[in-house]
Short mmCIF file of the C-alpha atoms (twelve columns), coordinates in Angstrom:
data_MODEL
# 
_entry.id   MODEL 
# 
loop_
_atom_site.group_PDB 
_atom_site.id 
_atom_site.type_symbol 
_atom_site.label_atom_id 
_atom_site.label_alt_id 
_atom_site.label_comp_id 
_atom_site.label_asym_id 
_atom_site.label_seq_id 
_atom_site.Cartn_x 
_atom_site.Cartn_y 
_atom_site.Cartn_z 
_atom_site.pdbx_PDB_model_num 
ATOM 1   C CA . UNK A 1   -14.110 10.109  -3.183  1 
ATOM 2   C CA . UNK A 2   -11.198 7.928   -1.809  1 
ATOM 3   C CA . UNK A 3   -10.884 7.101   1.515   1 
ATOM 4   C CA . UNK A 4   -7.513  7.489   2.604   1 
ATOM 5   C CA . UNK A 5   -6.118  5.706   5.598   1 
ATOM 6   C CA . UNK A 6   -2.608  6.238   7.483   1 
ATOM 7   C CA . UNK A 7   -0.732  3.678   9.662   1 
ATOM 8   C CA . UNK A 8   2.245   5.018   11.610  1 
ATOM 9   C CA . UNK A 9   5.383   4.413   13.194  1 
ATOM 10  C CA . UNK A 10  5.498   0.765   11.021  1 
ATOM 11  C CA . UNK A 11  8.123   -1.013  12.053  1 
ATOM 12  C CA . UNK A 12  7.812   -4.031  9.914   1 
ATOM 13  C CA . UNK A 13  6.399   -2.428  6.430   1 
ATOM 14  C CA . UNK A 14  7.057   -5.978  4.922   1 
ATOM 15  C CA . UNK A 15  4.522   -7.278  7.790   1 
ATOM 16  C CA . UNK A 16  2.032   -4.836  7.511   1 
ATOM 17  C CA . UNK A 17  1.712   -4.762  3.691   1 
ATOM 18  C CA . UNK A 18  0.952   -8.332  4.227   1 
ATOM 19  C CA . UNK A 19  -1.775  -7.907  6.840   1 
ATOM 20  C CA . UNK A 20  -3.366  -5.145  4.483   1 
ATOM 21  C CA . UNK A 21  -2.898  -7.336  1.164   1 
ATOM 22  C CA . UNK A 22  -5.060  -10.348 3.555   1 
ATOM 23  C CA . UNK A 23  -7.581  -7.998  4.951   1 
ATOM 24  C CA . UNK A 24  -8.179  -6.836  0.964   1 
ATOM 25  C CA . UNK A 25  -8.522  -10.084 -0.466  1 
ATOM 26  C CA . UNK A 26  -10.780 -11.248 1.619   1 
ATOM 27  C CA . UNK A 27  -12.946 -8.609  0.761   1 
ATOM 28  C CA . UNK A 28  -12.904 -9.385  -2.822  1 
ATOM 29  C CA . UNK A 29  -10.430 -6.144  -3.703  1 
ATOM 30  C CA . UNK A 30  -7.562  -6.171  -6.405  1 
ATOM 31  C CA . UNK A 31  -4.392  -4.273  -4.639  1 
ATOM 32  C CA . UNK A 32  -1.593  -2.030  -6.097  1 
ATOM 33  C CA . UNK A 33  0.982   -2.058  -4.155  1 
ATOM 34  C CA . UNK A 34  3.315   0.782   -4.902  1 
ATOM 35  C CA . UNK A 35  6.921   0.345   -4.725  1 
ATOM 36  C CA . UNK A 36  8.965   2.439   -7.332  1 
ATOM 37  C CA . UNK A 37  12.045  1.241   -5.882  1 
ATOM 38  C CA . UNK A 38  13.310  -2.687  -7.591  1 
ATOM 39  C CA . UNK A 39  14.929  -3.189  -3.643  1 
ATOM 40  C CA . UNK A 40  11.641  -2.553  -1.829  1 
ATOM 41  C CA . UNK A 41  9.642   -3.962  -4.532  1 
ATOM 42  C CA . UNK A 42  11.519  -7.230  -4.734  1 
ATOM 43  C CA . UNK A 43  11.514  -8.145  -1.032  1 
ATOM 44  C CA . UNK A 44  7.529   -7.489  -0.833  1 
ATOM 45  C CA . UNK A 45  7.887   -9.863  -3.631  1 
ATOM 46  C CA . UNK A 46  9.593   -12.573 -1.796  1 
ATOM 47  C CA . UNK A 47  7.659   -11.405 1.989   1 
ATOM 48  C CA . UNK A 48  4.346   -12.218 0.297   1 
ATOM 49  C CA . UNK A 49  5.690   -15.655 -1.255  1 
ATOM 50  C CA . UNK A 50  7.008   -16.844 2.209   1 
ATOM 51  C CA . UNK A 51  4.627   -15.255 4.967   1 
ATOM 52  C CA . UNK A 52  3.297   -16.682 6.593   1 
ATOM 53  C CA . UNK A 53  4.572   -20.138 5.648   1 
ATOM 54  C CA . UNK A 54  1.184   -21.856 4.628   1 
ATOM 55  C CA . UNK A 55  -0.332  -18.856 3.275   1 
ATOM 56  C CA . UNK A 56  0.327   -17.418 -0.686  1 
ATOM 57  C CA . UNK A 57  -1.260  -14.172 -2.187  1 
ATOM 58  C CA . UNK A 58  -1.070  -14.124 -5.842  1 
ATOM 59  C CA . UNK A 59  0.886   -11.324 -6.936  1 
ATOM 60  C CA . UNK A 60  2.994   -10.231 -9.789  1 
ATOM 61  C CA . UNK A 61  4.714   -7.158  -10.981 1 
ATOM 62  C CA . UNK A 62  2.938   -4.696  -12.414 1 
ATOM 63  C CA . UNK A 63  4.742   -4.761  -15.564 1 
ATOM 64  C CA . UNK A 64  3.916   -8.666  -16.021 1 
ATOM 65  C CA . UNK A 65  2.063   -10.112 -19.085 1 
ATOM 66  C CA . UNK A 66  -0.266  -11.940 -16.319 1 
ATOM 67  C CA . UNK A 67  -1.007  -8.606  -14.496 1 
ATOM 68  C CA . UNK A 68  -4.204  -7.955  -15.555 1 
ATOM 69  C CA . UNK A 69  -5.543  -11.083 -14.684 1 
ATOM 70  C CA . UNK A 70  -3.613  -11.203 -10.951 1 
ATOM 71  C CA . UNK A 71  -5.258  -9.689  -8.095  1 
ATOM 72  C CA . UNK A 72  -2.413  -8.089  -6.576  1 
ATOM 73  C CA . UNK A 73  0.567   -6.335  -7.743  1 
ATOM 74  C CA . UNK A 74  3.544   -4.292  -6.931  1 
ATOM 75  C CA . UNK A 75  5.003   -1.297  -8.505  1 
ATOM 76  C CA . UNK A 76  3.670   1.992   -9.869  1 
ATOM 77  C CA . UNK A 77  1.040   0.818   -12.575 1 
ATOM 78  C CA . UNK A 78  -2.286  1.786   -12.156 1 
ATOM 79  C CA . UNK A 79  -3.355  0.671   -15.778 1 
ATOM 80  C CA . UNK A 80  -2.502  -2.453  -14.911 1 
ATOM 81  C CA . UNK A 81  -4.722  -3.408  -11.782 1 
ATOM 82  C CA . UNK A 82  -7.723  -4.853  -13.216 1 
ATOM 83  C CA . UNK A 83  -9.865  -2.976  -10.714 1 
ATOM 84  C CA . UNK A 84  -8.581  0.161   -8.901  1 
ATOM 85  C CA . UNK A 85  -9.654  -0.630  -5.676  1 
ATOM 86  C CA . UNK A 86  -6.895  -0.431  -2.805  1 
ATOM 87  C CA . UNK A 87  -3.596  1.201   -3.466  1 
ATOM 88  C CA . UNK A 88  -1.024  0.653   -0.388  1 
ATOM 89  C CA . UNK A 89  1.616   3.307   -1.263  1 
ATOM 90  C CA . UNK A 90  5.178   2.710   0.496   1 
ATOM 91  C CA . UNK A 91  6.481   5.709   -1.229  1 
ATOM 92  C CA . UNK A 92  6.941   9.163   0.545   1 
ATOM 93  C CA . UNK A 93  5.289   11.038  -2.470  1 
ATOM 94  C CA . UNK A 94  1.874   11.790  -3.407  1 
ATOM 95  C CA . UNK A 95  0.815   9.145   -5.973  1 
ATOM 96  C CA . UNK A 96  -0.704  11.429  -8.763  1 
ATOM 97  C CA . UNK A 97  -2.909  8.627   -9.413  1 
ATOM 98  C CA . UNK A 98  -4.226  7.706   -5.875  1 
ATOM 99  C CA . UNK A 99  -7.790  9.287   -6.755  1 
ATOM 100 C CA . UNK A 100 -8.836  6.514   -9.220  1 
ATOM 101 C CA . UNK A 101 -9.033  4.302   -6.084  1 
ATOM 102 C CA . UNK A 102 -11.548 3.290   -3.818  1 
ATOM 103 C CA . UNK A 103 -9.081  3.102   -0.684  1 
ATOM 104 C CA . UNK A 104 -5.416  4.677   -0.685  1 
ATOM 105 C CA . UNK A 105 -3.205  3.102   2.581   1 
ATOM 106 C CA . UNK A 106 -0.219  4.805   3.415   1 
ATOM 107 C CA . UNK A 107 1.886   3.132   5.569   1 
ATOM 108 C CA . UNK A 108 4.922   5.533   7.086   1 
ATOM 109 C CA . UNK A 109 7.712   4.494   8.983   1 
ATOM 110 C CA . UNK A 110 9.112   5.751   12.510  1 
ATOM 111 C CA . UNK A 111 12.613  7.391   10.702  1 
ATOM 112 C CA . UNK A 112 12.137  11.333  10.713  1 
ATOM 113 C CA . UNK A 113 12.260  11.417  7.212   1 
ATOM 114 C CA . UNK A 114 9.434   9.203   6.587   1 
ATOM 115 C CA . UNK A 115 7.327   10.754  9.144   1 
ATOM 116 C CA . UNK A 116 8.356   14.322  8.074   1 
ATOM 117 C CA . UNK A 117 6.944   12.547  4.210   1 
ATOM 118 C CA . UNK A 118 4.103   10.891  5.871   1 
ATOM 119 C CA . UNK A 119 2.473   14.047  7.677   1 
ATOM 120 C CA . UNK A 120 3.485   16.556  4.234   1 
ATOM 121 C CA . UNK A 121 1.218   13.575  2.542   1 
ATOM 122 C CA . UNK A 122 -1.562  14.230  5.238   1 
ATOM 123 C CA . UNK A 123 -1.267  17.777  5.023   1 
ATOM 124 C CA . UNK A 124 -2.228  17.228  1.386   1 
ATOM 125 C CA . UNK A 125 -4.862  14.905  1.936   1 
ATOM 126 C CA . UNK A 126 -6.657  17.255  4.193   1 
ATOM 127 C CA . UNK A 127 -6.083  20.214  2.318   1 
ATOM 128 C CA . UNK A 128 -8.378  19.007  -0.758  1 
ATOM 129 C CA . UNK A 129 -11.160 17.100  1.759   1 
ATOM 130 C CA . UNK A 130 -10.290 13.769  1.690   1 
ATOM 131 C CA . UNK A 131 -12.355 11.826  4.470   1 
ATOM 132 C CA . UNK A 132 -8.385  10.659  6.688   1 
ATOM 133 C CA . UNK A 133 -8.054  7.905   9.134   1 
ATOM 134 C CA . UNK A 134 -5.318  7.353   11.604  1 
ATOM 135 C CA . UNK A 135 -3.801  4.105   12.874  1 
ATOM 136 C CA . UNK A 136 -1.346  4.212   15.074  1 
ATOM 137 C CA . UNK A 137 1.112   1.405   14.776  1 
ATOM 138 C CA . UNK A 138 3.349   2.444   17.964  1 
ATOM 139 C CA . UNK A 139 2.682   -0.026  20.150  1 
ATOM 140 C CA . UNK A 140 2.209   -3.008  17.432  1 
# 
C-alpha cells in the first residue's frame, strides 16, 4: 500500500520539491513530480537546474523522448517514470494514479485554498486506510 506523506504550510514549494527530489535520489528512487500546470511545471524546471548552485538533478518532462531513461520528471505521466516509486504531487486534486507508487508527497501551501485542497486530500487518504504522515512546515 502507499505511504502517503503531507508537508504543510510550504512556503517555498520550489525549495521543498528540491529537498524531497535530494532525499529520493539518494535513496536510489525515480520521482514524478506532478505539475499539470506549464507555469508551475516550468519554474521547478529551472529551480532544479539552478539550486543549489553546484548541485544538478537530472530531470526532464514527462513527455520527453529521454524520459524513460531520466530519473526524475515533472508533469502528470505516470507511464513514463521508469519506476513508480515517489510521486510529489503539487496539485490540489487527488492523482487517480497515486496508488501505483511506493510513496505519494503532498506538499500544500499556507493560502486557504490550498489548505482547504490539502486536508479534502487527507480526508480521502484516511477514508480508504492509507498509513498518513504529517510534517509540519510552519516554522521552516
Amino acid at each position: 500500500m502507499t505511504r502517503v506523506d503531507f508537508y504543510s504550510n510550504a512556503r517555498d514549494k520550489l525549495d521543498i520539491v528540491r529537498r524531497l527530489v535530494d532525499k529520493s535520489r539518494q535513496s536510489g528512487q525515480c520521482v514524478l513530480v506532478r505539475a499539470t500546470d506549464a507555469r508551475l511545471a516550468g519554474e521547478i524546471d529551472r529551480y532544479l537546474w539552478t539550486q543549489p548552485v553546484l548541485s544538478f538533478q537530472p530531470h526532464v518532462p514527462s513527455s520527453h523522448p529521454l524520459a524513460r531513461e531520466t530519473p526524475v520528471l515533472i508533469g502528470d505521466d505516470p507511464d513514463a517514470l521508469a519506476s513508480p516509486d515517489v510521486l510529489i504531487n503539487l496539485d490540489t486534486d487527488t492523482p487517480a494514479y497515486f496508488g501505483r507508487f511506493e510513496r505519494l508527497l503532498e506538499i500544500v501551501g499556507a493560502e486557504e485554498g490550498e489548505v482547504l485542497a490539502g486536508r479534502e486530500r487527507y480526508r480521502f487518504y484516511k477514508a480508504r486506510g492509507y498509513a498518513l504522515e504529517h510534517h509540519d512546515l510552519a516554522g521552516r
